[in-house]
Amino acid sequence: MKPSPIDQIRPEDLAVAFGLTDVRLGDRPVVRRHLADLRGCFADEAAFSGALATGNPLLYEVCAVEAAEGDGQLHYGLGILYPGKVGSEYYLTKGHLHAHRPASEVYIGLAGEGAMLLEDEATGASRLVPLGKGRIVYVPGHTAHRTVNTGAEPLVYIGVYPANAGHDYASIAERNFHKVVLERAGVPALVDRDSL
Ligand code: S6P
Ligand code: ZN
């Protein structure tokens, strides 16, 4: 007899403990992105080089649980994006499209204050939507998404996505997002990259 789906998942993948200050989910691998890994993401290249000359801080870390593969299955990851800025642009994640373009995603904010920059792949239409403690963001399919920490504390969140979503970073690396999130007069402002 074929094992039932519940038997195919390891018990430690059915219930996972997490905290808000340590991204690790058991012994699953952690992806850590430092400033140098974000080359090309920030609008102010001189500010980026200047910041890198003084150190290579950790900007964010992610730990994913990818317990089951196949149609209908879900994966999720816990992310911590640290506060800071390059020039006046807030620390951000690389951002990506899903390799399987129709795959959507739900982000659940657990701590801190920030936003998600969403950009429709076909039209370039952008939305800046709040993500932080007590906020949930829906990322539709075909939408590039990047997380931005606009606060003074680590931004902690969980993203839940279809198992077949995959990540396409190359398309973002090629053209970047049309908009940037800058601190202007002490508050976040959404600005056209081309206007800078
Ligand atoms: C995965 C999900 C998140 C990101 C994380 C880091 O689909 O959107 O877990 O992986 O926010 O961002 P990035 O762009 O470096 O993967
Ligand atoms: Zn995603």
Short mmCIF file of C-alpha atoms and ligand atoms in Angstrom, two decimals:
data_model
loop_
_atom_site.label_atom_id
_atom_site.label_comp_id
_atom_site.label_asym_id
_atom_site.label_seq_id
_atom_site.Cartn_x
_atom_site.Cartn_y
_atom_site.Cartn_z
CA MET A 1 0.00 0.00 0.00
CA LYS A 2 1.27 3.48 -0.88
CA PRO A 3 2.24 5.50 2.25
CA SER A 4 -0.20 8.27 3.03
CA PRO A 5 1.10 11.85 2.63
CA ILE A 6 1.35 12.31 6.38
CA ASP A 7 3.69 9.33 6.59
CA GLN A 8 5.98 10.84 3.99
CA ILE A 9 6.76 13.86 6.16
CA ARG A 10 9.35 13.47 8.89
CA PRO A 11 7.79 14.12 12.32
CA GLU A 12 10.20 17.04 12.85
CA ASP A 13 8.79 18.68 9.73
CA LEU A 14 5.19 18.47 10.93
CA ALA A 15 5.83 20.82 13.86
CA VAL A 16 8.71 23.27 13.91
CA ALA A 17 9.74 25.56 16.77
CA PHE A 18 10.90 29.09 15.93
CA GLY A 19 11.95 32.25 17.70
CA LEU A 20 12.14 35.91 16.79
CA THR A 21 15.84 36.48 17.41
CA ASP A 22 17.39 33.33 15.92
CA VAL A 23 16.49 32.45 12.34
CA ARG A 24 17.44 28.79 12.66
CA LEU A 25 14.68 26.23 12.30
CA GLY A 26 16.23 23.12 13.80
CA ASP A 27 19.29 22.07 11.85
CA ARG A 28 18.05 23.26 8.47
CA PRO A 29 20.52 25.34 6.46
CA VAL A 30 20.57 29.12 6.88
CA VAL A 31 21.20 31.44 3.94
CA ARG A 32 23.01 34.60 5.04
CA ARG A 33 23.31 37.64 2.80
CA HIS A 34 25.94 40.23 3.60
CA LEU A 35 26.32 43.68 2.10
CA ALA A 36 28.77 42.43 -0.56
CA ASP A 37 26.13 39.94 -1.77
CA LEU A 38 23.80 42.85 -2.55
CA ARG A 39 26.05 44.47 -5.14
CA GLY A 40 23.90 46.13 -7.80
CA CYS A 41 20.76 46.23 -5.65
CA PHE A 42 21.18 49.68 -4.08
CA ALA A 43 20.67 52.79 -6.18
CA ASP A 44 23.59 54.83 -4.80
CA GLU A 45 26.68 52.95 -5.99
CA ALA A 46 29.11 55.39 -4.32
CA ALA A 47 27.32 54.94 -0.98
CA PHE A 48 27.45 51.17 -1.49
CA SER A 49 31.22 51.19 -2.13
CA GLY A 50 31.75 53.56 0.82
CA ALA A 51 29.77 51.30 3.15
CA LEU A 52 31.60 48.20 1.92
CA ALA A 53 34.95 49.89 2.54
CA THR A 54 34.12 50.05 6.24
CA GLY A 55 32.83 46.48 6.63
CA ASN A 56 30.59 43.77 5.28
CA PRO A 57 27.64 43.56 7.68
CA LEU A 58 25.02 40.84 7.68
CA LEU A 59 21.86 42.28 6.09
CA TYR A 60 19.51 39.32 6.29
CA GLU A 61 19.20 35.61 6.89
CA VAL A 62 16.63 33.06 5.86
CA CYS A 63 15.94 29.48 6.92
CA ALA A 64 13.49 27.41 4.90
CA VAL A 65 11.49 24.27 5.56
CA GLU A 66 11.06 22.42 2.29
CA ALA A 67 9.70 19.17 3.62
CA ALA A 68 7.51 17.98 0.77
CA GLU A 69 7.65 18.27 -3.00
CA GLY A 70 4.91 17.99 -5.56
CA ASP A 71 1.60 19.44 -6.61
CA GLY A 72 -0.26 21.15 -3.77
CA GLN A 73 2.62 21.08 -1.29
CA LEU A 74 3.91 24.19 0.48
CA HIS A 75 7.31 25.44 1.54
CA TYR A 76 8.03 28.23 3.97
CA GLY A 77 10.91 30.27 5.25
CA LEU A 78 11.66 32.42 8.27
CA GLY A 79 13.47 35.64 7.46
CA ILE A 80 15.23 38.28 9.56
CA LEU A 81 16.16 41.52 7.79
CA TYR A 82 18.31 43.80 9.91
CA PRO A 83 17.86 47.59 10.12
CA GLY A 84 20.21 49.94 8.36
CA LYS A 85 20.70 52.01 5.22
CA VAL A 86 23.06 52.40 2.29
CA GLY A 87 23.07 56.15 1.74
CA SER A 88 19.39 56.93 2.29
CA GLU A 89 18.10 53.58 0.97
CA TYR A 90 16.88 51.12 3.57
CA TYR A 91 18.38 47.64 3.84
CA LEU A 92 16.56 45.27 1.54
CA THR A 93 16.50 41.70 0.25
CA LYS A 94 17.74 40.86 -3.24
CA GLY A 95 14.21 40.29 -4.40
CA HIS A 96 13.04 37.73 -6.91
CA LEU A 97 10.35 36.46 -9.19
CA HIS A 98 9.25 32.89 -8.75
CA ALA A 99 10.70 30.64 -11.42
CA HIS A 100 7.18 29.24 -11.77
CA ARG A 101 5.63 32.62 -12.48
CA PRO A 102 2.02 31.91 -11.37
CA ALA A 103 3.23 30.95 -7.87
CA SER A 104 1.99 33.40 -5.26
CA GLU A 105 3.17 33.80 -1.67
CA VAL A 106 1.91 34.94 1.74
CA TYR A 107 4.18 36.88 4.09
CA ILE A 108 3.33 37.02 7.78
CA GLY A 109 5.01 39.80 9.76
CA LEU A 110 6.16 38.77 13.24
CA ALA A 111 8.33 41.63 14.50
CA GLY A 112 9.71 44.96 13.40
CA GLU A 113 8.57 47.45 10.84
CA GLY A 114 9.03 47.48 7.11
CA ALA A 115 7.43 47.01 3.75
CA MET A 116 7.32 44.86 0.67
CA LEU A 117 8.02 46.29 -2.72
CA LEU A 118 5.89 44.49 -5.29
CA GLU A 119 6.29 44.90 -9.03
CA ASP A 120 4.25 43.35 -11.78
CA GLU A 121 6.61 41.71 -14.25
CA ALA A 122 4.64 42.61 -17.37
CA THR A 123 3.61 46.21 -16.68
CA GLY A 124 6.13 47.31 -14.06
CA ALA A 125 3.28 48.56 -11.85
CA SER A 126 4.57 48.91 -8.27
CA ARG A 127 3.03 48.77 -4.82
CA LEU A 128 4.71 49.45 -1.49
CA VAL A 129 2.77 47.60 1.17
CA PRO A 130 3.48 47.53 4.91
CA LEU A 131 4.98 44.39 6.42
CA GLY A 132 5.73 44.14 10.11
CA LYS A 133 4.37 42.80 13.36
CA GLY A 134 0.67 42.10 12.92
CA ARG A 135 0.63 42.46 9.15
CA ILE A 136 0.10 39.93 6.39
CA VAL A 137 1.05 40.59 2.77
CA TYR A 138 -0.23 38.71 -0.25
CA VAL A 139 2.20 38.53 -3.14
CA PRO A 140 0.35 37.61 -6.36
CA GLY A 141 1.95 35.44 -9.01
CA HIS A 142 4.00 37.13 -11.74
CA THR A 143 5.07 39.74 -9.18
CA ALA A 144 8.66 40.53 -8.23
CA HIS A 145 8.96 41.00 -4.46
CA ARG A 146 11.56 42.52 -2.20
CA THR A 147 11.45 43.14 1.56
CA VAL A 148 12.62 46.45 3.04
CA ASN A 149 13.34 47.23 6.70
CA THR A 150 12.22 50.80 7.37
CA GLY A 151 12.43 50.54 11.16
CA ALA A 152 15.07 50.47 13.85
CA GLU A 153 14.61 46.80 14.84
CA PRO A 154 15.05 43.54 12.93
CA LEU A 155 12.14 42.80 10.61
CA VAL A 156 11.07 39.20 11.19
CA TYR A 157 8.64 37.39 8.89
CA ILE A 158 7.58 34.06 7.47
CA GLY A 159 6.94 33.55 3.77
CA VAL A 160 4.78 30.62 2.63
CA TYR A 161 4.96 29.59 -1.02
CA PRO A 162 4.11 26.68 -3.30
CA ALA A 163 6.70 23.92 -3.32
CA ASN A 164 7.16 24.35 -7.06
CA ALA A 165 7.67 28.17 -6.89
CA GLY A 166 11.46 28.22 -7.29
CA HIS A 167 13.45 31.46 -7.32
CA ASP A 168 14.48 33.55 -10.30
CA TYR A 169 17.08 36.09 -9.16
CA ALA A 170 18.63 36.64 -12.57
CA SER A 171 15.73 38.66 -14.01
CA ILE A 172 15.87 41.06 -11.05
CA ALA A 173 19.67 41.31 -11.20
CA GLU A 174 19.39 42.30 -14.86
CA ARG A 175 16.91 45.16 -14.53
CA ASN A 176 16.38 45.75 -10.78
CA PHE A 177 13.10 47.15 -9.41
CA HIS A 178 11.80 50.36 -11.01
CA LYS A 179 11.23 51.94 -7.58
CA VAL A 180 13.47 52.43 -4.56
CA VAL A 181 12.53 53.02 -0.94
CA LEU A 182 14.46 55.93 0.55
CA GLU A 183 14.34 57.78 3.81
CA ARG A 184 13.15 61.30 3.04
CA ALA A 185 12.59 63.77 5.89
CA GLY A 186 12.72 60.86 8.32
CA VAL A 187 10.03 58.74 6.65
CA PRO A 188 10.02 56.11 3.87
CA ALA A 189 9.39 57.43 0.38
CA LEU A 190 8.84 55.46 -2.82
CA VAL A 191 10.93 57.02 -5.57
CA ASP A 192 11.54 56.23 -9.27
CA ARG A 193 15.01 54.76 -9.73
CA ASP A 194 15.32 56.71 -12.98
CA SER A 195 14.75 60.02 -11.16
CA LEU A 196 17.86 59.62 -9.00
C1 S6P B 1 10.78 32.90 -0.76
C2 S6P B 1 10.41 34.11 0.04
C3 S6P B 1 11.39 34.59 1.11
C4 S6P B 1 12.70 35.17 0.55
C5 S6P B 1 13.46 35.98 1.59
C6 S6P B 1 14.81 36.49 1.12
O1 S6P B 1 9.92 32.73 -1.85
O2 S6P B 1 10.03 35.17 -0.82
O3 S6P B 1 11.66 33.55 2.02
O4 S6P B 1 13.51 34.16 0.02
O5 S6P B 1 12.68 37.08 1.97
O6 S6P B 1 14.68 37.24 -0.05
P1 S6P B 1 15.46 36.84 -1.38
O7 S6P B 1 14.92 37.76 -2.43
O8 S6P B 1 16.91 37.02 -1.11
O9 S6P B 1 15.12 35.39 -1.64
ZN ZN B 2 9.19 34.57 -2.98
#
